[in-house]
């Protein structure tokens, strides 16, 4: 079995090192990850500047690009084989609710999914790497359980995409895994402005908003209770329920243009 690991926090982040150490006994594991922190880069690809791949002393390969670049390059030529699973993380902080839209951790996993390979994005719900060893151990348990089915799904090009968030708790307080839907967040905090030494105004993106929908059944709710959440994701953003609603608008415009 072969597993490709990436992340968005960069190849030196404690989360990817812990994940690699936890998974290396389960399969042939290779790391291709961003050189620098690429959090919130979503699925971005670098199209207008060259990408370079270097190998760190520990064997991890790093790229001067985004999480999606890393997985894309790995799967389209760098690896020379097709992995049975793509794993991303463990991210420094939650990727729950709306976070998944922006998340580079999810973006890296999604790139694997887009190439027909099952993929899992792992995140800890709080920044700071508290109880990272527990999160890595639980991630390995999940991967071990899913790996045979993942290999079969990869062969058939019938991938799935899982978003996993793990509470930062000691093993004794870890309640287990729960399937959960994404919650929702309030809009992000205001942009923060500062003046640089040359008198120019700098804008810093504000923090993510607090949870708005944290009802039972959501990732927010279950992780607060001490569970790790598994959320199966899909990519089709079409609002299928609203196709009929917008049809007259298109028809009207088409008629007007005749
Ligand atoms: Mn990150």
Short mmCIF file of C-alpha atoms and ligand atoms in Angstrom, two decimals:
data_model
loop_
_atom_site.label_atom_id
_atom_site.label_comp_id
_atom_site.label_asym_id
_atom_site.label_seq_id
_atom_site.Cartn_x
_atom_site.Cartn_y
_atom_site.Cartn_z
CA UNK A 1 0.00 0.00 0.00
CA UNK A 2 1.16 3.51 -0.78
CA UNK A 3 0.10 6.74 0.90
CA UNK A 4 0.86 10.29 -0.20
CA UNK A 5 0.93 12.86 2.61
CA UNK A 6 0.69 16.61 2.20
CA UNK A 7 -0.53 19.55 4.31
CA UNK A 8 -0.90 23.31 4.19
CA UNK A 9 1.17 24.33 7.21
CA UNK A 10 4.44 23.45 5.48
CA UNK A 11 6.71 20.42 5.48
CA UNK A 12 8.34 21.37 8.79
CA UNK A 13 5.06 21.64 10.73
CA UNK A 14 4.76 19.33 13.75
CA UNK A 15 1.42 18.05 12.42
CA UNK A 16 2.80 16.52 9.23
CA UNK A 17 5.81 15.06 11.03
CA UNK A 18 3.50 13.40 13.59
CA UNK A 19 1.21 12.11 10.84
CA UNK A 20 4.15 10.68 8.88
CA UNK A 21 5.53 8.94 11.97
CA UNK A 22 2.09 7.48 12.77
CA UNK A 23 1.44 6.21 9.23
CA UNK A 24 4.86 4.95 8.17
CA UNK A 25 4.27 1.57 9.78
CA UNK A 26 1.05 1.05 7.79
CA UNK A 27 2.25 1.59 4.23
CA UNK A 28 4.94 3.09 2.00
CA UNK A 29 4.52 6.74 2.84
CA UNK A 30 5.86 9.74 0.93
CA UNK A 31 5.57 13.40 1.87
CA UNK A 32 5.23 16.17 -0.71
CA UNK A 33 4.28 19.38 1.07
CA UNK A 34 4.56 23.16 0.74
CA UNK A 35 7.83 24.83 1.68
CA UNK A 36 6.02 27.56 3.60
CA UNK A 37 2.73 27.96 5.42
CA UNK A 38 -0.07 27.90 2.84
CA UNK A 39 -3.08 27.88 5.13
CA UNK A 40 -6.29 29.19 3.52
CA UNK A 41 -5.01 28.60 -0.01
CA UNK A 42 -7.90 26.25 -0.76
CA UNK A 43 -7.46 24.57 -4.17
CA UNK A 44 -5.18 27.22 -5.67
CA UNK A 45 -2.72 26.12 -8.35
CA UNK A 46 0.40 28.09 -9.32
CA UNK A 47 0.21 28.75 -13.06
CA UNK A 48 2.42 31.80 -13.59
CA UNK A 49 5.68 30.94 -11.89
CA UNK A 50 7.85 27.82 -11.91
CA UNK A 51 7.68 25.26 -9.14
CA UNK A 52 10.73 23.54 -7.68
CA UNK A 53 10.92 20.36 -5.63
CA UNK A 54 13.61 19.87 -2.98
CA UNK A 55 14.26 17.02 -0.58
CA UNK A 56 14.77 17.69 3.12
CA UNK A 57 17.29 15.67 5.18
CA UNK A 58 14.40 13.58 6.58
CA UNK A 59 13.28 12.59 3.06
CA UNK A 60 10.25 14.90 2.91
CA UNK A 61 9.95 16.65 -0.43
CA UNK A 62 8.89 20.29 -0.38
CA UNK A 63 7.59 22.60 -3.08
CA UNK A 64 7.55 26.40 -3.38
CA UNK A 65 3.83 26.22 -4.06
CA UNK A 66 0.40 25.54 -2.67
CA UNK A 67 -1.01 22.35 -1.12
CA UNK A 68 -2.89 21.57 -4.33
CA UNK A 69 0.33 22.16 -6.34
CA UNK A 70 2.10 19.57 -4.20
CA UNK A 71 -0.50 16.84 -4.70
CA UNK A 72 -0.97 17.77 -8.35
CA UNK A 73 2.76 17.51 -9.10
CA UNK A 74 3.05 14.31 -7.09
CA UNK A 75 0.20 12.61 -8.94
CA UNK A 76 1.03 13.85 -12.43
CA UNK A 77 4.69 12.89 -12.62
CA UNK A 78 6.75 13.25 -9.48
CA UNK A 79 5.79 10.01 -7.72
CA UNK A 80 5.74 7.76 -10.76
CA UNK A 81 2.99 5.62 -9.24
CA UNK A 82 -0.60 6.01 -8.12
CA UNK A 83 -1.03 6.05 -4.33
CA UNK A 84 -3.84 4.13 -2.64
CA UNK A 85 -4.72 7.08 -0.42
CA UNK A 86 -3.95 10.79 -0.12
CA UNK A 87 -3.79 12.16 3.41
CA UNK A 88 -3.46 15.82 4.40
CA UNK A 89 -2.57 17.38 7.74
CA UNK A 90 -2.59 17.22 10.61
CA UNK A 91 -3.63 20.87 10.42
CA UNK A 92 -2.84 23.41 13.11
CA UNK A 93 -6.45 24.41 13.88
CA UNK A 94 -10.03 23.52 13.00
CA UNK A 95 -11.37 23.03 9.51
CA UNK A 96 -15.05 22.89 10.40
CA UNK A 97 -18.10 24.40 8.73
CA UNK A 98 -17.20 27.19 6.28
CA UNK A 99 -13.47 26.67 6.96
CA UNK A 100 -13.56 23.82 4.46
CA UNK A 101 -14.05 26.30 1.59
CA UNK A 102 -10.80 28.11 2.41
CA UNK A 103 -8.76 25.26 3.83
CA UNK A 104 -5.52 24.31 2.14
CA UNK A 105 -5.59 21.10 4.17
CA UNK A 106 -8.88 20.17 2.53
CA UNK A 107 -7.56 21.54 -0.80
CA UNK A 108 -4.65 19.10 -0.78
CA UNK A 109 -6.96 16.18 -0.04
CA UNK A 110 -9.44 17.37 -2.66
CA UNK A 111 -6.73 17.36 -5.30
CA UNK A 112 -6.25 13.64 -4.65
CA UNK A 113 -10.00 13.13 -4.85
CA UNK A 114 -10.13 14.96 -8.18
CA UNK A 115 -7.60 12.47 -9.53
CA UNK A 116 -9.82 9.59 -8.45
CA UNK A 117 -7.97 8.68 -5.26
CA UNK A 118 -9.69 8.54 -1.86
CA UNK A 119 -8.45 11.27 0.45
CA UNK A 120 -8.65 12.36 4.07
CA UNK A 121 -8.01 15.82 5.53
CA UNK A 122 -7.02 15.79 9.21
CA UNK A 123 -7.18 18.82 11.51
CA UNK A 124 -6.94 19.51 15.22
CA UNK A 125 -9.73 21.75 16.47
CA UNK A 126 -7.39 24.17 18.24
CA UNK A 127 -4.08 25.71 17.26
CA UNK A 128 -0.94 24.95 19.25
CA UNK A 129 -0.50 21.17 18.76
CA UNK A 130 -1.81 20.16 22.18
CA UNK A 131 -2.12 16.35 22.38
CA UNK A 132 -0.85 16.00 18.81
CA UNK A 133 0.36 12.48 19.65
CA UNK A 134 -3.23 11.45 20.40
CA UNK A 135 -4.52 13.00 17.18
CA UNK A 136 -1.82 11.24 15.14
CA UNK A 137 -2.56 7.89 16.78
CA UNK A 138 -6.29 8.23 16.09
CA UNK A 139 -5.57 9.31 12.51
CA UNK A 140 -3.47 6.17 12.04
CA UNK A 141 -6.28 3.99 13.42
CA UNK A 142 -8.71 5.48 10.93
CA UNK A 143 -6.28 5.12 8.03
CA UNK A 144 -5.50 1.53 8.96
CA UNK A 145 -9.19 0.69 8.93
CA UNK A 146 -9.86 2.41 5.60
CA UNK A 147 -6.70 1.53 3.67
CA UNK A 148 -7.84 -1.74 2.00
CA UNK A 149 -11.13 -0.20 0.86
CA UNK A 150 -9.28 2.92 -0.20
CA UNK A 151 -6.92 0.95 -2.42
CA UNK A 152 -9.89 -0.76 -4.08
CA UNK A 153 -11.70 2.57 -4.54
CA UNK A 154 -8.55 4.11 -6.05
CA UNK A 155 -8.28 1.22 -8.51
CA UNK A 156 -11.90 1.73 -9.55
CA UNK A 157 -11.58 5.53 -9.70
CA UNK A 158 -14.46 5.77 -7.24
CA UNK A 159 -12.93 8.09 -4.66
CA UNK A 160 -14.33 9.53 -1.47
CA UNK A 161 -13.25 12.61 0.46
CA UNK A 162 -13.34 12.78 4.25
CA UNK A 163 -12.84 15.84 6.44
CA UNK A 164 -11.74 14.82 9.93
CA UNK A 165 -11.46 17.19 12.91
CA UNK A 166 -9.97 15.99 16.16
CA UNK A 167 -10.39 17.60 19.57
CA UNK A 168 -7.18 18.54 21.39
CA UNK A 169 -7.65 16.21 24.33
CA UNK A 170 -5.64 13.54 26.12
CA UNK A 171 -6.38 9.93 25.14
CA UNK A 172 -8.42 9.39 28.32
CA UNK A 173 -10.87 12.14 27.26
CA UNK A 174 -11.09 11.13 23.59
CA UNK A 175 -14.62 9.81 23.12
CA UNK A 176 -14.25 8.25 19.68
CA UNK A 177 -15.34 9.08 16.13
CA UNK A 178 -18.68 10.48 15.05
CA UNK A 179 -20.02 11.18 11.57
CA UNK A 180 -21.10 14.82 11.40
CA UNK A 181 -22.27 17.38 8.87
CA UNK A 182 -20.53 20.72 8.47
CA UNK A 183 -21.79 23.49 10.74
CA UNK A 184 -21.72 27.16 9.76
CA UNK A 185 -19.74 30.12 11.02
CA UNK A 186 -20.72 33.76 11.41
CA UNK A 187 -18.97 36.08 8.95
CA UNK A 188 -15.29 36.70 9.70
CA UNK A 189 -14.12 39.43 12.06
CA UNK A 190 -13.29 42.86 10.60
CA UNK A 191 -10.11 43.42 8.68
CA UNK A 192 -7.29 44.78 10.84
CA UNK A 193 -5.44 47.85 9.58
CA UNK A 194 -2.02 49.08 10.63
CA UNK A 195 0.35 51.69 9.24
CA UNK A 196 3.74 50.47 8.11
CA UNK A 197 6.98 52.44 8.79
CA UNK A 198 6.65 54.14 5.40
CA UNK A 199 3.17 55.42 6.15
CA UNK A 200 1.23 52.94 4.00
CA UNK A 201 -1.87 51.26 5.37
CA UNK A 202 -1.60 47.47 5.72
CA UNK A 203 -4.69 45.25 5.80
CA UNK A 204 -4.67 41.97 7.72
CA UNK A 205 -7.48 39.48 7.17
CA UNK A 206 -9.43 39.12 10.43
CA UNK A 207 -10.08 35.93 12.36
CA UNK A 208 -12.75 33.43 11.31
CA UNK A 209 -16.15 34.07 12.85
CA UNK A 210 -17.53 32.05 15.76
CA UNK A 211 -19.87 29.11 15.15
CA UNK A 212 -23.39 30.09 14.04
CA UNK A 213 -24.85 26.66 13.39
CA UNK A 214 -23.41 24.34 16.02
CA UNK A 215 -26.52 22.24 16.46
CA UNK A 216 -26.40 18.57 17.32
CA UNK A 217 -25.17 16.65 14.31
CA UNK A 218 -22.59 19.26 13.29
CA UNK A 219 -18.82 19.04 13.49
CA UNK A 220 -18.76 21.96 15.93
CA UNK A 221 -21.12 20.18 18.33
CA UNK A 222 -19.47 16.77 18.27
CA UNK A 223 -15.90 18.06 18.68
CA UNK A 224 -17.02 20.15 21.68
CA UNK A 225 -18.27 16.89 23.19
CA UNK A 226 -14.84 15.32 22.74
CA UNK A 227 -15.47 13.33 19.55
CA UNK A 228 -13.41 13.34 16.40
CA UNK A 229 -15.70 14.07 13.48
CA UNK A 230 -15.79 12.44 10.07
CA UNK A 231 -17.55 14.53 7.43
CA UNK A 232 -17.84 13.09 3.92
CA UNK A 233 -17.47 15.97 1.45
CA UNK A 234 -18.70 16.41 -2.10
CA UNK A 235 -17.54 18.94 -4.67
CA UNK A 236 -20.59 19.79 -6.79
CA UNK A 237 -21.50 23.35 -5.69
CA UNK A 238 -24.63 23.43 -7.86
CA UNK A 239 -27.71 24.53 -5.94
CA UNK A 240 -29.87 21.79 -7.47
CA UNK A 241 -33.01 22.95 -5.63
CA UNK A 242 -32.67 26.37 -7.27
CA UNK A 243 -32.12 25.32 -10.88
CA UNK A 244 -35.83 25.72 -11.62
CA UNK A 245 -35.97 29.07 -9.80
CA UNK A 246 -33.34 30.60 -12.10
CA UNK A 247 -34.63 29.06 -15.34
CA UNK A 248 -37.08 31.95 -16.08
CA UNK A 249 -34.28 34.49 -15.68
CA UNK A 250 -32.22 32.71 -18.32
CA UNK A 251 -35.29 32.29 -20.55
CA UNK A 252 -36.22 35.98 -20.20
CA UNK A 253 -32.74 37.14 -21.13
CA UNK A 254 -32.61 34.76 -24.06
CA UNK A 255 -35.93 36.08 -25.34
CA UNK A 256 -34.82 39.69 -24.91
CA UNK A 257 -31.67 39.08 -26.91
CA UNK A 258 -33.53 37.77 -29.97
MN1 LIG B 1 -3.05 25.26 8.09
#
